[in-house]
């Protein structure tokens, strides 16, 4: 058991926690706009955390750079995807959920 | 965006160089055959994508932007961590204390690229998602009231302005 | 009641299938029928016989070359079917394009695609060229090129895409897949071997593996380019409408 | 460490499975697209974990393809959804 493995383990655990959080948010929140929040934030951070953990775990090599590339790609693509979905819902005029309304399951 | 033939050519070469680095990372070997293939492929990709997309590398990417990028990335990373802590608190709370609203925000950032970076940073940070962008007006969905206030403080905008070296009154 | 019966049916089916699966020999065991005859030869000799590190590429492009040629033909049949119904673009005729949308595409998505498109394109070339050492190959790389063109078309519009990749360019390239197959196969026949044996006449044996590798690469590139062009042609043909005015 | 990574992979895969609920049930089409996108992200991370569990470096390429296609699918479908029906509306 090396210090590197411990750091990697902690980062992976944090990532898993955020993934579970994202899933919970996706199931609990009331409408499509608020569901975008856990998807864009928790999944991005969870994914990046697990990937960085694996980078620490594997040590430096070309594969580490590949993982870094995936991290950068994940950051750009998840933000853009969240925006694209939100925009399509907004342009289509889906009403947003206000306080006091019934939850839309 | 006044670009002469020469500067387009230089930007094509820079794009090809970036793609070549990407190729080296992908193939993860330094065999001569691979390097030759990579040089051919990246040059070909640069010219083809310039022809298909109709433009090469945004002219707003300067050396200064690339140098300031790591600082920006670290600050943005910290903001993302804070954002997640915030959203986590809301989701775990059994009462689900949310009060969603859509707010408008006017940005002074010029050009498409800074606006895009700004909008994507908004999407990644506390309880806000950019829904639509019209010229310099952004429609932002906020999860709760304090997120809206946080957005209007303009901290993120200052960060992006720092990245692209933009002054507010410029 | 109906739901109950369907559930019951599904449960019975699941039990039956699980029973059948449990009687099958385990994965990777020695006495599996597929491991008796042809697989050991592929696994042992593929690397030296075909000159490719990835056994699957060796099987697809060498041992079962005819099979792959058939698959390429299937893609062409798809294109032929689409064209038979909708027809190719003809010179001097005007077409309307269905995506003259009044809703302008988002700046954010456009900028993101402009940044990512070169990377996607380069990645597809990587997939095509490194089919012999990594997962991937001509078909997969061609599909990735097709996918990148799909997003380009959805964001920038069909008119622009068709003018950037004109039929004049697409038409000859579509045949690249079959053509590279036939020509490389014919080289084998000229060299005195079988179809698709990748041998050149009167070559010293030390040069033979390198030649095989490069010819395999050539076939991969042909399949990739041809497949991508076929995908793009099908996409354009499906989105097009006849009888309107060209342009916005 | 391998067993630990395997556990993480299994938990994330289960998460992806639960997210399918949103893709199947989601009241609006945008919900479904969002569900599919999230399942894609989780699958990507699972593939990367599997790379390190089996020490098969080539799987990273598959993970990259998955990331690219996830992006392509989401953007293309969202674009289709927002322009859908513009002709009927005038």
Short mmCIF file of N, CA, C and O in Angstrom, two decimals, chain C residues 14 36 38-39 46 56 65 88 94-95 103 113 117 128 141 145 149 173 180 195 200 203 223 235 239:
data_model
loop_
_atom_site.label_atom_id
_atom_site.label_comp_id
_atom_site.label_asym_id
_atom_site.label_seq_id
_atom_site.Cartn_x
_atom_site.Cartn_y
_atom_site.Cartn_z
N UNK C 14 -37.05 -16.40 -19.18
CA UNK C 14 -35.77 -16.15 -18.51
C UNK C 14 -35.24 -17.44 -17.92
O UNK C 14 -34.05 -17.75 -18.06
N UNK C 36 -11.46 -25.46 -30.93
CA UNK C 36 -10.83 -26.69 -31.41
C UNK C 36 -10.19 -26.51 -32.78
O UNK C 36 -9.11 -27.02 -33.03
N UNK C 38 -10.35 -23.63 -35.78
CA UNK C 38 -9.71 -22.58 -36.56
C UNK C 38 -9.11 -21.48 -35.68
O UNK C 38 -8.15 -20.85 -36.03
N UNK C 39 -9.68 -21.32 -34.47
CA UNK C 39 -9.22 -20.24 -33.61
C UNK C 39 -7.75 -20.37 -33.22
O UNK C 39 -7.00 -19.40 -33.28
N UNK C 46 -1.53 -15.61 -36.73
CA UNK C 46 -2.04 -14.40 -37.39
C UNK C 46 -0.96 -13.35 -37.50
O UNK C 46 -0.83 -12.69 -38.53
N UNK C 56 -7.91 -9.43 -34.82
CA UNK C 56 -9.22 -9.22 -35.43
C UNK C 56 -9.06 -8.59 -36.80
O UNK C 56 -9.70 -8.99 -37.78
N UNK C 65 -11.21 -12.13 -45.98
CA UNK C 65 -11.27 -10.95 -46.83
C UNK C 65 -12.51 -10.90 -47.69
O UNK C 65 -13.13 -9.85 -47.85
N UNK C 88 -30.00 10.74 -56.93
CA UNK C 88 -28.83 11.57 -56.72
C UNK C 88 -29.11 13.02 -57.07
O UNK C 88 -30.07 13.33 -57.78
N UNK C 94 -32.54 22.38 -59.16
CA UNK C 94 -32.52 23.06 -57.87
C UNK C 94 -33.10 22.18 -56.78
O UNK C 94 -34.07 21.48 -56.98
N UNK C 95 -32.50 22.28 -55.61
CA UNK C 95 -33.00 21.51 -54.48
C UNK C 95 -33.22 22.43 -53.29
O UNK C 95 -32.46 23.36 -53.07
N UNK C 103 -34.60 29.18 -36.42
CA UNK C 103 -33.93 29.21 -35.12
C UNK C 103 -32.43 29.08 -35.37
O UNK C 103 -31.94 28.05 -35.81
N UNK C 113 -18.00 23.03 -31.36
CA UNK C 113 -17.80 22.10 -32.48
C UNK C 113 -16.60 22.53 -33.31
O UNK C 113 -15.81 21.68 -33.75
N UNK C 117 -14.06 19.64 -33.77
CA UNK C 117 -14.13 18.93 -35.05
C UNK C 117 -12.76 18.48 -35.56
O UNK C 117 -12.63 17.33 -35.98
N UNK C 128 -8.44 4.70 -38.15
CA UNK C 128 -8.27 3.98 -39.42
C UNK C 128 -6.85 3.43 -39.54
O UNK C 128 -6.64 2.26 -39.85
N UNK C 141 -13.50 3.89 -38.11
CA UNK C 141 -13.02 5.24 -38.41
C UNK C 141 -13.96 5.95 -39.36
O UNK C 141 -14.27 7.13 -39.19
N UNK C 145 -15.98 9.54 -38.87
CA UNK C 145 -16.01 10.67 -39.81
C UNK C 145 -17.47 11.03 -40.11
O UNK C 145 -17.86 12.21 -40.11
N UNK C 149 -19.51 14.57 -39.40
CA UNK C 149 -20.23 15.31 -40.44
C UNK C 149 -21.68 15.53 -40.05
O UNK C 149 -22.29 16.54 -40.43
N UNK C 173 -14.77 8.96 -54.46
CA UNK C 173 -14.25 8.40 -53.21
C UNK C 173 -15.11 7.27 -52.68
O UNK C 173 -14.63 6.42 -51.94
N UNK C 180 -10.03 -0.46 -53.47
CA UNK C 180 -8.78 -0.83 -52.81
C UNK C 180 -8.75 -2.33 -52.56
O UNK C 180 -7.71 -2.98 -52.71
N UNK C 195 -6.09 -14.72 -54.05
CA UNK C 195 -6.66 -13.39 -53.90
C UNK C 195 -6.44 -12.93 -52.46
O UNK C 195 -6.60 -13.71 -51.52
N UNK C 200 3.83 -9.69 -53.15
CA UNK C 200 4.29 -9.06 -54.37
C UNK C 200 5.25 -10.02 -55.05
O UNK C 200 5.95 -10.79 -54.39
N UNK C 203 9.75 -10.81 -54.31
CA UNK C 203 10.23 -9.98 -53.19
C UNK C 203 11.04 -10.86 -52.27
O UNK C 203 10.71 -12.01 -52.05
N UNK C 223 -11.32 1.38 -47.02
CA UNK C 223 -12.60 1.10 -46.37
C UNK C 223 -13.08 2.33 -45.61
O UNK C 223 -14.25 2.72 -45.67
N UNK C 235 -26.79 10.44 -45.66
CA UNK C 235 -27.30 11.54 -44.83
C UNK C 235 -27.83 12.68 -45.71
O UNK C 235 -28.96 13.16 -45.52
N UNK C 239 -31.83 14.06 -46.20
CA UNK C 239 -32.25 15.37 -45.70
C UNK C 239 -32.76 16.28 -46.82
O UNK C 239 -33.35 17.31 -46.56
#
